[in-house]
Coordinates of C-alpha atoms and ligand atoms in Angstrom, one line a residue:
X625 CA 179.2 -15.4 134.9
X626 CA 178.5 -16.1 131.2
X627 CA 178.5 -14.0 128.7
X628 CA 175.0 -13.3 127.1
X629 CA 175.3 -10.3 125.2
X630 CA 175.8 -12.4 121.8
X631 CA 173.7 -14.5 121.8
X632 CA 170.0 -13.6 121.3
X633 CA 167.0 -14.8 123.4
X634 CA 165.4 -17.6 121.4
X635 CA 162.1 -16.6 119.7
X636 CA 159.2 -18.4 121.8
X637 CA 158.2 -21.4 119.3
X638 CA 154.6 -21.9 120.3
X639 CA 154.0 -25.7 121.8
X640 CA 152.9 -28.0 118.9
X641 CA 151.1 -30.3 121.1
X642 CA 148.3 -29.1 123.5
X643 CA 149.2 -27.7 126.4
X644 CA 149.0 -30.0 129.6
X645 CA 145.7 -30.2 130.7
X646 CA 146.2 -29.1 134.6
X647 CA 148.8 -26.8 134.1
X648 CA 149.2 -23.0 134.3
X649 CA 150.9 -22.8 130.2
X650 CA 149.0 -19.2 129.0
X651 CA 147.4 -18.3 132.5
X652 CA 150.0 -15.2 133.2
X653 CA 150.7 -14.5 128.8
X654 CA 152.9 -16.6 126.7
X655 CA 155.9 -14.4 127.5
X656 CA 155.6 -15.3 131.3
X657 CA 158.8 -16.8 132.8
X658 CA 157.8 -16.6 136.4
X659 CA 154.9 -18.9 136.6
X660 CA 152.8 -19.4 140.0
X661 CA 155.0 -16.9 141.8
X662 CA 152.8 -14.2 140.2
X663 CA 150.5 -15.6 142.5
X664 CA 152.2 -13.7 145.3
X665 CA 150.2 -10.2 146.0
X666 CA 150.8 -7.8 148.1
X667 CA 147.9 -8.2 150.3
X668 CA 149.4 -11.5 150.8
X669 CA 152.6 -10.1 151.9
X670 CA 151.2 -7.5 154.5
X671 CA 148.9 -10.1 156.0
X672 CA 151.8 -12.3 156.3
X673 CA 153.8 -9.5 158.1
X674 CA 150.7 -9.0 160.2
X675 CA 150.7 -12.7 161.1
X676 CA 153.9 -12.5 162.9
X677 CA 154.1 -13.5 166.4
X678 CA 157.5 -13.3 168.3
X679 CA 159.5 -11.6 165.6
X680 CA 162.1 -14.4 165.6
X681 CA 164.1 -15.1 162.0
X682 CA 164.9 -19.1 161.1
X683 CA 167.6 -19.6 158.2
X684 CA 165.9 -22.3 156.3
X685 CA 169.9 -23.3 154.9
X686 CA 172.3 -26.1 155.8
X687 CA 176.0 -25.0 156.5
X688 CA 177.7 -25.0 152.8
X689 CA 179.7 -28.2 153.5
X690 CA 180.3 -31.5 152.2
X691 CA 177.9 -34.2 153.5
X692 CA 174.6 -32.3 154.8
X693 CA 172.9 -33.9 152.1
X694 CA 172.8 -36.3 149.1
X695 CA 174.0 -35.1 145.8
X696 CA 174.9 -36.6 142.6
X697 CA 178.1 -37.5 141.8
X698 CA 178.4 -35.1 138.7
X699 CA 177.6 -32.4 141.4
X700 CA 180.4 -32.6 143.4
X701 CA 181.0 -31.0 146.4
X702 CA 181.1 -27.3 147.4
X703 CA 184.4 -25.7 147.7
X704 CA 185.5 -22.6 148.7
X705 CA 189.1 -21.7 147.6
X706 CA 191.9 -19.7 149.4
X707 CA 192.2 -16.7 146.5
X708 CA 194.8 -14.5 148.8
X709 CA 195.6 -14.2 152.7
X710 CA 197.4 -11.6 154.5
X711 CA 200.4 -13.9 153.8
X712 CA 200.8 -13.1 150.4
X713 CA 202.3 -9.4 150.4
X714 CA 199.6 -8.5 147.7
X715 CA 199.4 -4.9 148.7
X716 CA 202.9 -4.6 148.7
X717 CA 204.2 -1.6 146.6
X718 CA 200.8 0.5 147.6
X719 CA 201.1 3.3 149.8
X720 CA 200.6 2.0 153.3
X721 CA 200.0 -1.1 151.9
X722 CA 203.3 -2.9 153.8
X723 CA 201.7 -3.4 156.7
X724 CA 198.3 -4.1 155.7
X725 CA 197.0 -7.7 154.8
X726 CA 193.4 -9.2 153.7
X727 CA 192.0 -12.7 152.5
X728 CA 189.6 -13.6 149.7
X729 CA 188.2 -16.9 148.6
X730 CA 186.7 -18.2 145.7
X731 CA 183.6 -20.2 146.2
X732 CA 182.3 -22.7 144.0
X733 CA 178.8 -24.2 144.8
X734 CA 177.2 -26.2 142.3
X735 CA 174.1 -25.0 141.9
X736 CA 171.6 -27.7 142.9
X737 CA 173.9 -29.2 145.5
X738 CA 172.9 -28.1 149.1
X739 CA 169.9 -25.6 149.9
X740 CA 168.8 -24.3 146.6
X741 CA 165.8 -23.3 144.5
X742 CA 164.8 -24.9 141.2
X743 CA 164.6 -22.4 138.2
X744 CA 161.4 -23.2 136.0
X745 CA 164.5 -24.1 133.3
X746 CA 165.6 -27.0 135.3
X747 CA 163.4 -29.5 133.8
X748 CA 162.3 -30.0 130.3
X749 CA 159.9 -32.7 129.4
X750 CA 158.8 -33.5 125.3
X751 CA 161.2 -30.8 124.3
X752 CA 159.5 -28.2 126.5
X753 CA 159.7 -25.9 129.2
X754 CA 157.5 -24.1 131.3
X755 CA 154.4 -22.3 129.5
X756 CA 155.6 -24.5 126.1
X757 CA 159.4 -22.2 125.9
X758 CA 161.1 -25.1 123.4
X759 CA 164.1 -27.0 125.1
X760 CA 166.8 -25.9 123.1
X761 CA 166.1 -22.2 124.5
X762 CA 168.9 -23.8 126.8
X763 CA 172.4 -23.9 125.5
X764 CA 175.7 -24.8 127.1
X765 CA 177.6 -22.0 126.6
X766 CA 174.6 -19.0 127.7
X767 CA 172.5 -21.2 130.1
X768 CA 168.9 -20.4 130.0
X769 CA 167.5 -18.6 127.1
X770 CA 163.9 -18.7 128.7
X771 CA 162.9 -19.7 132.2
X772 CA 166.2 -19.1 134.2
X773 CA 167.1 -18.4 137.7
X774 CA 167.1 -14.6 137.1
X775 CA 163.6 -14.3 135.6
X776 CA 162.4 -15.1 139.1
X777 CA 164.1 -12.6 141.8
X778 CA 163.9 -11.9 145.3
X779 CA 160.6 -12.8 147.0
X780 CA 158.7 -12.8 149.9
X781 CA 155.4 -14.5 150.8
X782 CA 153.2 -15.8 153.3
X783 CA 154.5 -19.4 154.2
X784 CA 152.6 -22.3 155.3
X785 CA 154.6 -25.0 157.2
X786 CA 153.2 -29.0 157.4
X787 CA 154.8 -30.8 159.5
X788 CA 154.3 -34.3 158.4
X789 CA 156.1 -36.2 161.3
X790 CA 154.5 -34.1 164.1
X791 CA 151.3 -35.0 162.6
X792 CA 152.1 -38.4 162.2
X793 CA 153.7 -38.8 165.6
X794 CA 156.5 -40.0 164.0
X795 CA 160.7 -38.9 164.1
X796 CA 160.8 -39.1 160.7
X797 CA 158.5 -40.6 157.4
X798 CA 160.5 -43.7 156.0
X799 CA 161.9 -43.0 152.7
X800 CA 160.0 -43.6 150.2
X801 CA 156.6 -42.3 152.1
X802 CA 154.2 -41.0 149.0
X803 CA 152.3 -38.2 150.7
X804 CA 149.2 -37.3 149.3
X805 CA 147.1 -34.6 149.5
X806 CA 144.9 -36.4 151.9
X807 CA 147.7 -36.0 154.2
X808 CA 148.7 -32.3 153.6
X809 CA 144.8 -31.6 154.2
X810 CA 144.8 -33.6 157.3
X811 CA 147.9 -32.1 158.3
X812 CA 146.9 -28.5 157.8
X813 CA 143.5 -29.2 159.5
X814 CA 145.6 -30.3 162.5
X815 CA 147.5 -27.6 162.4
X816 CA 144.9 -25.2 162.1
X817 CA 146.6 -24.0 159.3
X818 CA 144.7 -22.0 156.6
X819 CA 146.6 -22.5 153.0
X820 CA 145.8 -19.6 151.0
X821 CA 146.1 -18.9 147.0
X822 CA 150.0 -17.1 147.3
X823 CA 151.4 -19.1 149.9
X824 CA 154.9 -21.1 149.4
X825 CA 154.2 -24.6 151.0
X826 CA 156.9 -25.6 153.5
X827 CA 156.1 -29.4 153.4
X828 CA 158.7 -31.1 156.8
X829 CA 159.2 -34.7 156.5
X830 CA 162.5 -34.9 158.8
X831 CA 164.0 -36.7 155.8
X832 CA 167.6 -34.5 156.2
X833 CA 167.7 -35.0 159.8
X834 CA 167.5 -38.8 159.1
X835 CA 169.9 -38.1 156.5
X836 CA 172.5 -36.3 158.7
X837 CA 172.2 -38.2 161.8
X838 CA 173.0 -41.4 159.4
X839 CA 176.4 -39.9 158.2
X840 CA 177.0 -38.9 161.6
X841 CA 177.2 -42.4 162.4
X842 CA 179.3 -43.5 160.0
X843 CA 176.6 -45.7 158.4
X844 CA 175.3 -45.5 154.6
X845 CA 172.1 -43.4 154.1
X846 CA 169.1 -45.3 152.2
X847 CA 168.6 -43.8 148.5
X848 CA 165.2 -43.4 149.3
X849 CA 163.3 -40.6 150.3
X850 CA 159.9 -39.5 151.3
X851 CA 157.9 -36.8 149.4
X852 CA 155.1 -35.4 147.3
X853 CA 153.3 -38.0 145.1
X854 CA 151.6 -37.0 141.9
X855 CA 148.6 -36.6 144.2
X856 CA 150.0 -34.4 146.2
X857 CA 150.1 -32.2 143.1
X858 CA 146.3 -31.5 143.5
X859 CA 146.7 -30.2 146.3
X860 CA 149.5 -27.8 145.2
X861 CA 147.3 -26.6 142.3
X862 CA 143.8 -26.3 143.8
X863 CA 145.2 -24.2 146.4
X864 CA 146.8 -22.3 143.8
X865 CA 150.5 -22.6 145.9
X866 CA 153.4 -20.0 144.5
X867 CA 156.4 -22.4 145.5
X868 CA 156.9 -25.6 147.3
X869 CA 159.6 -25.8 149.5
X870 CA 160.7 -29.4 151.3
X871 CA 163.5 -30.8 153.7
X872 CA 164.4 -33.9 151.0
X873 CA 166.3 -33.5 147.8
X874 CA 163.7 -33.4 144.8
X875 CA 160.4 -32.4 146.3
X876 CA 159.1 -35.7 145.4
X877 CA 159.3 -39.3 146.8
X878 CA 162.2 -41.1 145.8
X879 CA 161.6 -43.8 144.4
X880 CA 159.7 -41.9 142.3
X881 CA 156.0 -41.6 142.1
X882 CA 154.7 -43.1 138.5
X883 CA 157.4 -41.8 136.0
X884 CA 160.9 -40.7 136.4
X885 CA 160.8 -37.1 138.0
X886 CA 157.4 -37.1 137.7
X887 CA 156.4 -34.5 140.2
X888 CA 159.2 -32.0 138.7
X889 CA 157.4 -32.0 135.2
X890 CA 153.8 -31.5 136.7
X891 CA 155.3 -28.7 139.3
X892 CA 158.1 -26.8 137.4
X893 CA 157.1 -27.8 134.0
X894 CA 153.7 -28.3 133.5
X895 CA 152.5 -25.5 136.1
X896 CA 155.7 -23.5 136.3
X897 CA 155.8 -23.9 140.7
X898 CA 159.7 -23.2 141.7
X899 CA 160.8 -25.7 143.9
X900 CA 163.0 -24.8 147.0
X901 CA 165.1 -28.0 148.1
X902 CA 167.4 -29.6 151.1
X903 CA 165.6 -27.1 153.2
X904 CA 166.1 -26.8 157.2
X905 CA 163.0 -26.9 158.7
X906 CA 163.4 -28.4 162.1
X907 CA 164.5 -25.1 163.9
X908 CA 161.3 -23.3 161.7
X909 CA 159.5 -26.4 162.9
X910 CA 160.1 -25.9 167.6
X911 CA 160.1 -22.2 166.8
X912 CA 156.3 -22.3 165.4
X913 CA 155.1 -25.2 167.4
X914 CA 156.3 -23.0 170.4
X915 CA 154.6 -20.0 169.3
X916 CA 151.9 -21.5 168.0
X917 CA 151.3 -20.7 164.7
X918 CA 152.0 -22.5 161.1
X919 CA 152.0 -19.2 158.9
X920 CA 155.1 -17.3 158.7
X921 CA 156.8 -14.5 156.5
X922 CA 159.5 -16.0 153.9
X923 CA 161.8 -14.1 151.9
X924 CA 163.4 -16.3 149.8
X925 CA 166.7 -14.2 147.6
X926 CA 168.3 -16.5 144.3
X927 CA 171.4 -15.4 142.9
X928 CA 170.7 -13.1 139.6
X929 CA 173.0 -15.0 137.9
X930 CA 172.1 -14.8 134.1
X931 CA 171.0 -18.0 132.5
X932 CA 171.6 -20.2 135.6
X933 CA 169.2 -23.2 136.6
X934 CA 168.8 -22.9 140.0
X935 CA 170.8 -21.1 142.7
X936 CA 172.1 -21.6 146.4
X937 CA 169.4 -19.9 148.8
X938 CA 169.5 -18.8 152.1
X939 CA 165.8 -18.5 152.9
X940 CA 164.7 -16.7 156.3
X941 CA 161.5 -17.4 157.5
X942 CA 160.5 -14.9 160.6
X943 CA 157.7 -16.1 162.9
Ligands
UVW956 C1 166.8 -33.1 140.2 O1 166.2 -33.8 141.0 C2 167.0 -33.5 138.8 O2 167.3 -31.9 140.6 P1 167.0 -31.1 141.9 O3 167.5 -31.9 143.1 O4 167.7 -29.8 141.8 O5 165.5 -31.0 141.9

């Protein structure tokens, strides 16, 4: 882990420009490095827990291994590294240690590779970071200054699950597939789904069942992907939504809606909404379709890892 205890916490600059117009810069105190998830109350929490049905947990994670989803190259792949086995004698020379053996790995997951939330650090647009913390609070050798992965902490919260393709009577939306907020309205209607101010939005597109089915087939998957557009952001914001959560790689359509990354600056940046990516939501998605209900409890449990952009999750969602 890196070493932090040198190096202070950057002074918070305020923003020269205005702050963005729609955004949630100021609304929790210029200090705040948590963003909507303050929007998660405890009343929220019980009524979730009150809301469960069959009492049936779904890990929301794909298996940590290599090609269950896209990644950038720089990324690389998750490894996990033989550190000793009960071939290597290592307690040799303890007492009772001769006949006594154990193995240990290493694991090195980069951490926006597989299943993994976005710290409000991740994305920096005009030199800035969530609630207007400057860019350069971020340095290579600490990490993040302001904004990062262990600001946030463990969580849980009602969750709302869309499930775009069932509502579409569709396998799968075709990559590149803008949805709007029209269609998260229409889908929750469907549903009969009530969103509520709090809630993490689960939004199922089947994009990484696509995805993996592809590989599995030994043909080459298409770059693009379906997701939020920018007007899907409305939605997010004038239900007042703690996290989004999504089954693609960036929350957003790929090709991109407007501007490169687009919906990352409006969610993380502009109204500081963590963003939980490569989700599994197909199991989540027959388990509440079989109970009947689109509201679940999530606890959702990021590394602490000090100054660290994002971390692997292994969300459980429990019907
Ligand atoms: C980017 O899209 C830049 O990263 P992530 O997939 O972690 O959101």
């Amino acid at each position: 882990m890196t070493d932090t205890t040198e190096t202070p916490v950057p002074a918070h600059t305020p923003a020269p420009d205005s702050p963005p117009p729609h955004g949630n810069w100021g609304r929790w105190g210029p200090e705040d490095e948590r963003g909507a998830l303050n929007l998660i109350e405890p009343a929220g929490v019980r009524s979730a827990a009150h809301e469960i049905r069959t009492g049936r947990s779904y890990s929301l994670a794909l298996p940590i291994e290599r090609g269950n989803a896209p990644a950038f190259d720089f990324r690389g792949s998750p490894q996990r590294l033989t550190l000793v086995s009960q071939t290597d004698d290592m307690y040799a020379g303890f007492e009772g240690g001769d006949d006594v053996g154990s193995n240990e790995d290493v694991l090195i997951i980069p951490s926006h590779n597989l299943t993994h939330m976005d710290a409000l650090c991740h994305v920096q647009a005009k030199g800035r970071f969530y609630n207007g913390f400057p860019a350069d609070s971020f340095r290579s050798h600490t990490g993040a200054g302001r904004c990062g992965i262990d600001k946030i902490g463990a969580f849980a919260a009602r969750a709302v699950l869309l499930d775009l393709p069932r509502h579409f009577d569709t396998p799968h939306l075709e990559g590149g597939y803008k949805i709007t907020a029209a269609d998260l309205t229409a889908c929750a209607e469907r549903q009969g789904v009530e969103v509520r101010s709090g809630d993490v939005l689960l939004v199922r597109t089947a994009y990484l069942d696509e995805y993996r089915a592809t590989v599995a087939a030994g043909r080459e998957p298409s770059f693009a992907q379906p997701g939020l557009s920018l007007d899907a952001v409305d939605f997010v914001r004038s239900h007042d939504i703690a996290a989004v959560g999504a089954d693609n790689s960036a929350i957003e359509c790929i090709p991109f809606d407007d501007t490169f990354l687009s919906v990352h600056i409006a969610l993380l940046v502009e109204s500081g909404v963590p963003l939980l990516e490569h989700l599994w939501l197909t199991d989540l998605a027959a388990g509440m379709a079989e109970a009947g209900t689109y509201a679940c409890l999530l606890c959702v449990t990021p590394l602490p890892v000090t100054g660290a952009t994002g971390s692997p999750i292994n969300p459980v969602a429990i019907v």
